[in-house]
Short mmCIF file of C-alpha atoms and ligand atoms in Angstrom, two decimals:
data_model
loop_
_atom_site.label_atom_id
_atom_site.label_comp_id
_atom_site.label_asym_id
_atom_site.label_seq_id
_atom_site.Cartn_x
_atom_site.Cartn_y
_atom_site.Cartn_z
CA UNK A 1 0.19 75.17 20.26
CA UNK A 2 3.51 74.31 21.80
CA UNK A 3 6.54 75.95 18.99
CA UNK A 4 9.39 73.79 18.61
CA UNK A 5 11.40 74.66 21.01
CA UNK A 6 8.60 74.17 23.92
CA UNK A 7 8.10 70.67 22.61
CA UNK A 8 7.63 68.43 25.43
CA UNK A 9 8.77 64.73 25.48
CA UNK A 10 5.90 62.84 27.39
CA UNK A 11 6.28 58.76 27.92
CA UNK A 12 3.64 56.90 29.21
CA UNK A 13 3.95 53.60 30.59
CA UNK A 14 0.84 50.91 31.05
CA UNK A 15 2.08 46.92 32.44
CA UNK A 16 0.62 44.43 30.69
CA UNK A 17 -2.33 42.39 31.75
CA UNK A 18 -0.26 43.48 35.11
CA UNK A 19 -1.83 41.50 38.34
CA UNK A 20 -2.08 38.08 35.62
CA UNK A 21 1.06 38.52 34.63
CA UNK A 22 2.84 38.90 38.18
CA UNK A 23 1.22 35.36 39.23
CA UNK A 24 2.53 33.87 36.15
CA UNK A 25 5.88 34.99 37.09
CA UNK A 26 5.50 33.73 40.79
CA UNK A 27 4.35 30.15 39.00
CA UNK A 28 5.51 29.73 35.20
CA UNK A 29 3.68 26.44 35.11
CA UNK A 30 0.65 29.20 34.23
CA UNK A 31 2.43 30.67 31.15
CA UNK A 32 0.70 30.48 28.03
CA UNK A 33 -2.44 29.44 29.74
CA UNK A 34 -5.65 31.39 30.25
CA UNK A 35 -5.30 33.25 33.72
CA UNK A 36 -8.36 35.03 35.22
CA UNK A 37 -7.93 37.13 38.46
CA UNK A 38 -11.22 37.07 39.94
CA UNK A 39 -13.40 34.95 42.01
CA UNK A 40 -15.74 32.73 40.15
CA UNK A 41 -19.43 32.57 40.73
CA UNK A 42 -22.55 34.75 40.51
CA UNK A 43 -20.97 37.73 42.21
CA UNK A 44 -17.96 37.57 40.92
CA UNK A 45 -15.99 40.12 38.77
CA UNK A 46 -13.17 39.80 36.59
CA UNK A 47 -10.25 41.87 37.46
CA UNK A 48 -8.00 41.30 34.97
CA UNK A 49 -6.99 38.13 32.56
CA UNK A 50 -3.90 36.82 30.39
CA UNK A 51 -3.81 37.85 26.89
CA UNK A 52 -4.34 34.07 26.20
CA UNK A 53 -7.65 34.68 27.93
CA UNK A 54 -8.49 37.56 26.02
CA UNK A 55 -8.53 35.88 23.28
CA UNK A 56 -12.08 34.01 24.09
CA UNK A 57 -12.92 37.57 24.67
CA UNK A 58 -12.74 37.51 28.65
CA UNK A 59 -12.42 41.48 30.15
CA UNK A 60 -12.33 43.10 33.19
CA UNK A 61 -15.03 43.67 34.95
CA UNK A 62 -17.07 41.55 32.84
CA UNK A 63 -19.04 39.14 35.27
CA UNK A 64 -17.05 35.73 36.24
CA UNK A 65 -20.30 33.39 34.92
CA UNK A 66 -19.71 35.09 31.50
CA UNK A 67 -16.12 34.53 31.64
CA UNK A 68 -16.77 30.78 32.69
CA UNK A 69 -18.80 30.39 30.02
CA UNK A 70 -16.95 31.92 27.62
CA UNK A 71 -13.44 30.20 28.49
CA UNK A 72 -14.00 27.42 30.65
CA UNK A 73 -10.88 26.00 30.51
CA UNK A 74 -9.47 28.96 32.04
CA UNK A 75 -6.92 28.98 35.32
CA UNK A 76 -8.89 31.34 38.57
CA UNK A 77 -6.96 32.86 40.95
CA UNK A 78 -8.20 35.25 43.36
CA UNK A 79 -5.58 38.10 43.50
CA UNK A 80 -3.06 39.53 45.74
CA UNK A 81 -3.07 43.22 46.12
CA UNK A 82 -0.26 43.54 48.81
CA UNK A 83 1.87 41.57 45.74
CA UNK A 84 0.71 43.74 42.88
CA UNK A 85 1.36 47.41 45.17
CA UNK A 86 5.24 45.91 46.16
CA UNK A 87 6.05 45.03 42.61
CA UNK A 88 3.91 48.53 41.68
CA UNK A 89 6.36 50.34 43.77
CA UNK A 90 9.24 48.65 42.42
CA UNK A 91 8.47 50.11 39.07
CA UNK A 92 7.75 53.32 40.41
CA UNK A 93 11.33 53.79 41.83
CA UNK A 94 12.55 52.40 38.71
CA UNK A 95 10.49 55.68 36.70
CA UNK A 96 11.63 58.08 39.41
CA UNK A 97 15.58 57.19 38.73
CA UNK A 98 14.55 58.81 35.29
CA UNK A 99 13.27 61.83 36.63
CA UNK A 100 11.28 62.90 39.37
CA UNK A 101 8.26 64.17 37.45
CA UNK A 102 6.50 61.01 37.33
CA UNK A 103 2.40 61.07 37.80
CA UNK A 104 0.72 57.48 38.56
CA UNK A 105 -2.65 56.99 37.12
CA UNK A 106 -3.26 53.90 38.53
CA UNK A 107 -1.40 50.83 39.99
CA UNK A 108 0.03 49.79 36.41
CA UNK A 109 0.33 53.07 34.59
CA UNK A 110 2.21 56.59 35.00
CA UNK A 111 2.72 59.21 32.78
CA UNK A 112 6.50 60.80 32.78
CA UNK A 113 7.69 64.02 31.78
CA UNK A 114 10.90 63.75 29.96
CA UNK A 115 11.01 67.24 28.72
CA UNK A 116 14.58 68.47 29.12
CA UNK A 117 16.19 64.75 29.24
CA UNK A 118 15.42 63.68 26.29
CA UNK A 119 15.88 66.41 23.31
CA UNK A 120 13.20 64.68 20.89
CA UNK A 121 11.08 61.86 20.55
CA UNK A 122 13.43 59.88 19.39
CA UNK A 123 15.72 60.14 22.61
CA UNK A 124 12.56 59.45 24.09
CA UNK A 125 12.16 56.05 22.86
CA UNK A 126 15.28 54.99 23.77
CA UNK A 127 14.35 55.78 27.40
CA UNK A 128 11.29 54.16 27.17
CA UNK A 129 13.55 51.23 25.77
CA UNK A 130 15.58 50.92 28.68
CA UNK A 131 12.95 51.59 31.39
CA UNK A 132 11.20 48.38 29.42
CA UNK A 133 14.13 46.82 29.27
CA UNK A 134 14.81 47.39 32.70
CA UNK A 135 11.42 45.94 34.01
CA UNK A 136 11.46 42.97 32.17
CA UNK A 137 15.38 42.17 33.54
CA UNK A 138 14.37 43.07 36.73
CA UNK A 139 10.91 42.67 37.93
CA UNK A 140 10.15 40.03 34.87
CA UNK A 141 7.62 41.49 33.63
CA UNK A 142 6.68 43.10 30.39
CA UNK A 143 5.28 46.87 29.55
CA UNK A 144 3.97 48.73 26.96
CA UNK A 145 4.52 52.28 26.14
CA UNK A 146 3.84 55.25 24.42
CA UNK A 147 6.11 58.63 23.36
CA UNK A 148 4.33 61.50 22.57
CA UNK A 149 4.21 65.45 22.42
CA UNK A 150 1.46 64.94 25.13
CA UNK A 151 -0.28 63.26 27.58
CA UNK A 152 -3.40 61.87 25.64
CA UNK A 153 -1.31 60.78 22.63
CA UNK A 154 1.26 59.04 24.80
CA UNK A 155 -1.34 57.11 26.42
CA UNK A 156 -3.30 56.71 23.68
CA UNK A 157 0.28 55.31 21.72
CA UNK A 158 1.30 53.13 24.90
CA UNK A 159 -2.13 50.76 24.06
CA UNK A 160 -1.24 50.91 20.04
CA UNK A 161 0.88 47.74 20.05
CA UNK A 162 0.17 46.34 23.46
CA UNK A 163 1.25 44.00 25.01
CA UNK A 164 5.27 44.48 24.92
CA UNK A 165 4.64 47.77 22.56
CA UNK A 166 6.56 50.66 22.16
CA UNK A 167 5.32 53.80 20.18
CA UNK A 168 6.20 57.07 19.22
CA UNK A 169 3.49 58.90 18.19
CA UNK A 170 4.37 62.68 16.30
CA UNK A 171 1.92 65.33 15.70
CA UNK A 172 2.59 64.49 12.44
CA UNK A 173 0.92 60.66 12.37
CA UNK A 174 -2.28 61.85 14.33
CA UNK A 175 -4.10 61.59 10.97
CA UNK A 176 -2.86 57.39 10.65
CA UNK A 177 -2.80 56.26 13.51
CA UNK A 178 -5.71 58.62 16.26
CA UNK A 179 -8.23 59.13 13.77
CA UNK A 180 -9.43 56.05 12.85
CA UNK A 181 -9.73 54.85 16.47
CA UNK A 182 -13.63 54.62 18.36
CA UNK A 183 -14.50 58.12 19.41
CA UNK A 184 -14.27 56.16 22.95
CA UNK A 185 -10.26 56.42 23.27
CA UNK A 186 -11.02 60.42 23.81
CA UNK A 187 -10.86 61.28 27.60
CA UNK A 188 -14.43 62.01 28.80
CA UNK A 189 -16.44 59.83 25.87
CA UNK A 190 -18.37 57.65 28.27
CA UNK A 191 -21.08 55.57 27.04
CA UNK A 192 -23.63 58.03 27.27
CA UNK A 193 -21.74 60.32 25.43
CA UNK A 194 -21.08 57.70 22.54
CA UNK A 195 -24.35 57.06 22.16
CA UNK A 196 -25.23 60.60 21.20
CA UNK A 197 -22.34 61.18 18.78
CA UNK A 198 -23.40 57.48 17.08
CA UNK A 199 -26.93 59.33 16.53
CA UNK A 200 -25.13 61.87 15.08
CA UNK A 201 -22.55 59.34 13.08
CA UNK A 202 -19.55 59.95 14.64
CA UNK A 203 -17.48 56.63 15.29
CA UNK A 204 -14.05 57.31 14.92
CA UNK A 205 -12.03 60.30 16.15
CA UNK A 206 -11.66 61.20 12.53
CA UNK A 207 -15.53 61.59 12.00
CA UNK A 208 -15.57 64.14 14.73
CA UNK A 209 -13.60 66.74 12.99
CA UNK A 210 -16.17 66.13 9.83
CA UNK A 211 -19.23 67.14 11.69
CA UNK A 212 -20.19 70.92 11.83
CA UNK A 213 -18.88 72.36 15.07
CA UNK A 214 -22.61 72.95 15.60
CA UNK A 215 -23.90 69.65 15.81
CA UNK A 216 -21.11 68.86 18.11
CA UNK A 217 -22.04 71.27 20.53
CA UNK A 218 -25.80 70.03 20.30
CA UNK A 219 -24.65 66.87 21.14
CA UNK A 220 -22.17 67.29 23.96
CA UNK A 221 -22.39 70.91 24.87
CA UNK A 222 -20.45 73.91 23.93
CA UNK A 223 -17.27 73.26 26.31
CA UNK A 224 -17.00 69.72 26.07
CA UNK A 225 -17.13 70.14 22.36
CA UNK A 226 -13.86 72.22 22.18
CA UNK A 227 -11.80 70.23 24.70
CA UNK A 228 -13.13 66.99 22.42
CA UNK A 229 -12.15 68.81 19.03
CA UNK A 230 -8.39 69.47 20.86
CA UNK A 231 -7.99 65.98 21.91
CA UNK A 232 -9.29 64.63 18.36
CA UNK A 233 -6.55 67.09 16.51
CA UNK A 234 -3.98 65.47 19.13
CA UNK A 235 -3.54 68.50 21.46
CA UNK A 236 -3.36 68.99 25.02
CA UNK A 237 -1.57 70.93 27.04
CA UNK A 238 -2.32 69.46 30.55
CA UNK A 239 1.14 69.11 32.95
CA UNK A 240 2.58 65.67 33.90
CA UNK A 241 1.84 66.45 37.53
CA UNK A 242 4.26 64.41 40.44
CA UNK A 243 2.51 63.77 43.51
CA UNK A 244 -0.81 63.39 42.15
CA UNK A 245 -1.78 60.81 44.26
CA UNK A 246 -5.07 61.04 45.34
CA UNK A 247 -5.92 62.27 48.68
CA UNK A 248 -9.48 62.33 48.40
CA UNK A 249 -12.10 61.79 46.62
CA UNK A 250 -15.48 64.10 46.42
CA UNK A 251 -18.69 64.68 44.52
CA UNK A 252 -20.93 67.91 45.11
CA UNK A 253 -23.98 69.31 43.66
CA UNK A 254 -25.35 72.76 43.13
CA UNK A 255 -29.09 72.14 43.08
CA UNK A 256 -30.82 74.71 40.94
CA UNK A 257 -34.02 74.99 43.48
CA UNK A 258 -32.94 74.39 47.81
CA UNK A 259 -33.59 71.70 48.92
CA UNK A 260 -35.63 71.59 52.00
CA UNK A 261 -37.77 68.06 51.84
CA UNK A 262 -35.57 66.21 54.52
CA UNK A 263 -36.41 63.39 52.23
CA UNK A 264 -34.84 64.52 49.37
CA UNK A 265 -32.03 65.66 51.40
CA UNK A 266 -31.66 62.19 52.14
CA UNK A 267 -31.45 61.08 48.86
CA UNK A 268 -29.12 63.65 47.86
CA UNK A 269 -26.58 61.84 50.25
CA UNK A 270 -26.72 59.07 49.40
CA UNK A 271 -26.85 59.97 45.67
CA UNK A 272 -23.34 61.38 46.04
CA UNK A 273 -21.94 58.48 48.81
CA UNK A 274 -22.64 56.13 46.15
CA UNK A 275 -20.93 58.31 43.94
CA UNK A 276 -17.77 58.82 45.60
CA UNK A 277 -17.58 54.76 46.70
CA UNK A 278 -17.94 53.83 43.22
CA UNK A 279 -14.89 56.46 42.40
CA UNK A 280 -13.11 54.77 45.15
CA UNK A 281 -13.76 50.96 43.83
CA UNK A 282 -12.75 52.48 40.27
CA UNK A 283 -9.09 53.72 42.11
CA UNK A 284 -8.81 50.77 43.55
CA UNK A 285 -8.72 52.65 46.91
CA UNK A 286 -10.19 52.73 50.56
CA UNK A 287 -10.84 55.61 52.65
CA UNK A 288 -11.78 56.14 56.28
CA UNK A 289 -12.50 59.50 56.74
CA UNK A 290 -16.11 61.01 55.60
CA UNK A 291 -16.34 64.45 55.09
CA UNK A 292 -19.48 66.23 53.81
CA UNK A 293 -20.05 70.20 52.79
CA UNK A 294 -23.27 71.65 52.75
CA UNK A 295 -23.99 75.47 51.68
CA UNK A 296 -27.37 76.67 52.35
CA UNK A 297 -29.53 79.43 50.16
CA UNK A 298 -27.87 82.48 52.18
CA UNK A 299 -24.10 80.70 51.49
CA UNK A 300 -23.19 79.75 54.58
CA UNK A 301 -20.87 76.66 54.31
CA UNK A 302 -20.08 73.72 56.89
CA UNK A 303 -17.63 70.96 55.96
CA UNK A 304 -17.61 68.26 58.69
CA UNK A 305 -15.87 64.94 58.77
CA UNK A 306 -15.59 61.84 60.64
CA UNK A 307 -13.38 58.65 61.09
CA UNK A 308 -14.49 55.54 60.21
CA UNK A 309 -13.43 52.65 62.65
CA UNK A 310 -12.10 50.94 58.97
CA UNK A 311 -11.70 52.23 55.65
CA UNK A 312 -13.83 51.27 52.93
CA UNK A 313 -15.05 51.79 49.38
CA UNK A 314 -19.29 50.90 50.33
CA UNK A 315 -21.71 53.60 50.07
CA UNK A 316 -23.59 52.05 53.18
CA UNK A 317 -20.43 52.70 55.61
CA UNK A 318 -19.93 56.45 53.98
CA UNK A 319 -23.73 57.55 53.78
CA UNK A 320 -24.36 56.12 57.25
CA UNK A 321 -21.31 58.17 58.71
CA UNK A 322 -23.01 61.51 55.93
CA UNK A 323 -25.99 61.02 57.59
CA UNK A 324 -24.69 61.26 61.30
CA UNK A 325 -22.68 64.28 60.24
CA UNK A 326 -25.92 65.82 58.95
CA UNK A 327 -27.91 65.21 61.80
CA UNK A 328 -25.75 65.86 64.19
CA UNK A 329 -23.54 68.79 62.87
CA UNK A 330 -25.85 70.88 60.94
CA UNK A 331 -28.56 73.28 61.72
CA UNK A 332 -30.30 74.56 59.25
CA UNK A 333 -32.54 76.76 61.11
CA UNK A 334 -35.40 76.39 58.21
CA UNK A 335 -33.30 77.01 55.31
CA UNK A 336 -32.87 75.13 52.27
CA UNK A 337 -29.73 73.20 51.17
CA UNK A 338 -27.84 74.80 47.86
CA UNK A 339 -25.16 72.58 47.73
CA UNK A 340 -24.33 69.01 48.84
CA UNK A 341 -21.26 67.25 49.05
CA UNK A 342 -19.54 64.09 49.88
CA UNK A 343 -16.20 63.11 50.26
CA UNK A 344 -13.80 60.87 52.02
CA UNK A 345 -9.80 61.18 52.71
CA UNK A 346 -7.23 58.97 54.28
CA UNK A 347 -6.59 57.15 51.77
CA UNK A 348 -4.98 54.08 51.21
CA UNK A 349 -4.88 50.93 48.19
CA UNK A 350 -7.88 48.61 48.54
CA UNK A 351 -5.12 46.13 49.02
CA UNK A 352 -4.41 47.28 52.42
CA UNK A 353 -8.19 46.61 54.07
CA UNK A 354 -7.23 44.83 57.73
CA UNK A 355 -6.79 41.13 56.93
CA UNK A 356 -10.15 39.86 59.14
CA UNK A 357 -9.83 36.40 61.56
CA UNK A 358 -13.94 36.43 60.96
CA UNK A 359 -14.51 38.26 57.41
CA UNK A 360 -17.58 39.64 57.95
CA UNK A 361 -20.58 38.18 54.98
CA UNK A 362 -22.70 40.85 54.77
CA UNK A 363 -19.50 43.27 53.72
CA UNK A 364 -18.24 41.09 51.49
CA UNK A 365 -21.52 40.32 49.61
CA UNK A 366 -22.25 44.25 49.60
CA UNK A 367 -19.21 44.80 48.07
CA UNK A 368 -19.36 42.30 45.45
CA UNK A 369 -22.96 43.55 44.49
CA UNK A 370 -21.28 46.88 44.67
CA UNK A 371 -18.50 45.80 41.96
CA UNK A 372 -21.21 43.84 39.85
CA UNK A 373 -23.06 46.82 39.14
CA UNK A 374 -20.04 48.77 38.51
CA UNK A 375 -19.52 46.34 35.76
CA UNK A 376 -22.87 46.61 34.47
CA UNK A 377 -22.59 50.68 34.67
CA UNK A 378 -19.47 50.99 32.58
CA UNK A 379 -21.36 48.89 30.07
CA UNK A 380 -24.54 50.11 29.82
CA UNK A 381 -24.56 53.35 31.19
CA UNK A 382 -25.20 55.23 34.63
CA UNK A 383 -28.67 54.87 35.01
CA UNK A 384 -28.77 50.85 34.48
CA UNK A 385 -28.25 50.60 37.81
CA UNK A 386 -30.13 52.41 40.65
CA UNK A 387 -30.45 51.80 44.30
CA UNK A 388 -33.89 51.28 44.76
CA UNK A 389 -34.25 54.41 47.35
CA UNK A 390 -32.86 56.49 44.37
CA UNK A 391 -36.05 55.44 42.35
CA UNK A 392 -38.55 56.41 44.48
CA UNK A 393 -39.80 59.51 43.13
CA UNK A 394 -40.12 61.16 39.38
CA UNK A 395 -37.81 63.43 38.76
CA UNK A 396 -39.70 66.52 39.78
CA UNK A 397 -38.09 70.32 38.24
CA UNK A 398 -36.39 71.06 41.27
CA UNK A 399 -34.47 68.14 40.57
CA UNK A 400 -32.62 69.22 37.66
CA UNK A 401 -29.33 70.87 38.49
CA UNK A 402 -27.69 73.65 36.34
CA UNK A 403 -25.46 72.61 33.32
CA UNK A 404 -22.54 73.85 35.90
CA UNK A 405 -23.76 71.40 38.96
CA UNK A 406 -21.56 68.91 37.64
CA UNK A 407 -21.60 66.12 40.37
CA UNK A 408 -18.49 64.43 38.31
CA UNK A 409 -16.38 63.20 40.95
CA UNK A 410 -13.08 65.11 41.91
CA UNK A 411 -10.17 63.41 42.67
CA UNK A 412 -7.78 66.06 44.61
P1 TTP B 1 -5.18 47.70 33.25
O1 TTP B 1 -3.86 48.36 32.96
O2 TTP B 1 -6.41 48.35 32.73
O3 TTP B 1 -5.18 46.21 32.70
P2 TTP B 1 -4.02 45.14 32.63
O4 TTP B 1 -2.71 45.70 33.07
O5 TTP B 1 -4.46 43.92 33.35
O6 TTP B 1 -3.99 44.78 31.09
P3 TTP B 1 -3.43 45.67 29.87
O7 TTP B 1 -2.33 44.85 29.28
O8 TTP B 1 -4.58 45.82 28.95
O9 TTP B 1 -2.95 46.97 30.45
O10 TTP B 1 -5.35 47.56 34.80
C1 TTP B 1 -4.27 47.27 35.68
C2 TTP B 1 -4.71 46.34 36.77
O11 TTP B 1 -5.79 46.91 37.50
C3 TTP B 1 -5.20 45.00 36.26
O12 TTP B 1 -4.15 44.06 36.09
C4 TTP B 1 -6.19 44.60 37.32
C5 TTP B 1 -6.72 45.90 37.89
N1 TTP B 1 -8.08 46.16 37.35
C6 TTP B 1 -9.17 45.72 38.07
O13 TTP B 1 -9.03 45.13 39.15
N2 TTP B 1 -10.43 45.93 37.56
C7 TTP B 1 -10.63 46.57 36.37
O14 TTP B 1 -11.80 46.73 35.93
C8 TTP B 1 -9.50 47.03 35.63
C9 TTP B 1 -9.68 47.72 34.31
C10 TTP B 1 -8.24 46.81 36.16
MG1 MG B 2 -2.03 47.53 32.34
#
């Protein structure tokens, strides 16, 4: 635990209902009006929506003929990233004239250290004021956000009172105001995860500091149990970390038996290209450069990489360019593969994909499959969506990695 005089001053920052509310800026007749950012149809996804839209229960990512149905009277527009990443770096000069320690999550959102500027909370709400204040005279545009001892409870205070909200939330009020939120707001509750701790009754943060210890750890494992216990009593210790920006993204796997079926070789790559471009799509980033690592049984290691001509966030473009690296660069000389990876670099806000004379169909109706079962993933879970070359076989023993093989994926 931190002692007084390490207390750290954290502010967290989130726009509100940020690429909606930039096009109502750029044309006030929208104001007050359902906006959806998305395109329409059977393939569509919403990206974001007004608050006046959210209040027929549109959300991002839900499909665009739900939100249709659900608000027809709604305003579409389709978006414009180079808009939303000029007006995002606005903001972000605007944080770093407060201090340089300034760590983007995302294009709307960065967490800020203010540990040594401000002397308590309090001065750290009047920051927060004036870096609102700031925004809304400036780039008019609103923002909510959050003051805390730490990272999780500033972002979790930043969404308290949203939209416009700012909230300082002490140690001392993690008993009012965390606890009786869904076990969800904790960082790594997915909805597989949720589902287990339901079985076991636990639906607010509260109820997970009721439970035995035990029965946690049955239900989530021994280590994810302690960092979930932490987060529910409001700690965390994790740095505010400048620079963060991703460079790449990865996803490996240790595989408990080698893997020497070129089939199932196969599958392992694109198991983890999907992985990685759905990690991309959920950054909001492209990449062009595919790397891959493979360690056979007697540890030898390769890592390989190669250029794409464009970046992208599909699995097709990164396991074709996997699968070339594996054929081409690798020889195995009859042993088994231990561990798998995938990963691309380079790079750069999905915003910035070449503007095409001839858009090419195929890409753009892979991609919005690709973002459609996104959606339908972060609803219902990782396995509601499988490619069909993923299905082909049972899962056999050798198939089951140890509790270590994470294949999470790492953004460095
Ligand atoms: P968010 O901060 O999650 O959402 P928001 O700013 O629109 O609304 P809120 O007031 O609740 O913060 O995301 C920031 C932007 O990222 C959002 O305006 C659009 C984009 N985005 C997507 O394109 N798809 C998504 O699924 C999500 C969650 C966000
Ligand atoms: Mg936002």
């Amino acid at each position: 635990m931190n002692t007084p005089c390490a207390a750290r001053v954290i502010l967290h920052l989130d726009m509100d209902a940020f690429y909606a509310a930039v096009e109502v800026r750029e044309d006030p007749s929208l104001a007050g009006k359902p906006l959806i950012i998305g395109h329409r149809g059977r393939r569509g996804v919403v990206s974001t929506c007004s608050y006046e839209a959210r209040k027929f229960g549109v959300r991002s990512a839900m499909p665009s003929v739900t939100a249709e149905r659900i608000c027809p009277q709604a305003v579409w527009l389709p978006g414009r990233m180079d808009l939303y990443v000029r007006v995002s770096r606005e903001i972000r000069r605007m944080m770093e004239d407060i201090t340089p320690v300034v760590e983007p999550l995302s294009i709307d959102e960065a967490f800020l250290d203010l540990t040594g500027i401000a002397r308590d909370l309090e001065e750290g709400r009047g920051i927060a004021r004036r870096l609102k204040d700031r925004i809304r005279k400036e780039e008019r545009l609103t923002a909510s956000a959050g003051v805390a001892p730490n990272k999780f409870l500033a972002k979790v205070a930043s969404d308290l009172e949203k939209p416009d909200g700012l909230v300082v939330l002490p140690l001392e009020e993690v008993p009012a105001r965390l606890h009786p939120l869904p076990v969800e707001r904790l960082w790594g509750v997915g909805p597989r995860t949720a589902e287990h701790l339901h079985a076991a009754s636990v639906r607010t943060i509260g109820d997970l500091l009721k439970i035995p210890q035990a029965s946690l750890e049955r239900c989530v494992g021994t280590s994810a149990a302690g960092h979930l216990l932490s987060l529910a009593r409001g700690e965390d210790d994790r740095p505010v970390e400048p620079g963060r920006e991703a460079k790449s993204i990865s996803e490996e796997r240790t595989y408990g038996t080698d893997l020497t079926d070129p089939d199932d070789i196969d599958r392992a790559l694109l198991e983890r290209s999907d992985g990685v471009a759905r990690e991309l799509r959920r950054c909001g980033l492209v990449g062009r450069t595919v790397h891959i690592k493979v360690r056979t049984g007697d540890f030898t290691t390769w890592t390989r990489a190669r250029t794409l001509p464009e970046p992208t966030d599909l699995p097709e473009a990164i396991v074709a360019a996997a699968r070339g690296l594996f054929s081409e660069k690798i020889r195995l000389r009859g042993k088994g593969v231990r561990l798998l990876g995938v990963g691309i670099s380079a790079l750069s806000p999905e915003g910035y994909l070449p503007a095409k004379l001839f858009p090419d169909p195929a890409e753009e109706r892979a991609r919005r499959l690709a973002k459609a079962a996104d959606a339908v993933r972060d609803r219902f879970g990782e396995e509601a969506v499988k490619r069909a070359r993923l299905l082909g076989r049972p899962r056999g023993k050798k198939d089951k990695a140890p509790p270590e093989a994470s294949s999470l994926p790492t953004v460095d």
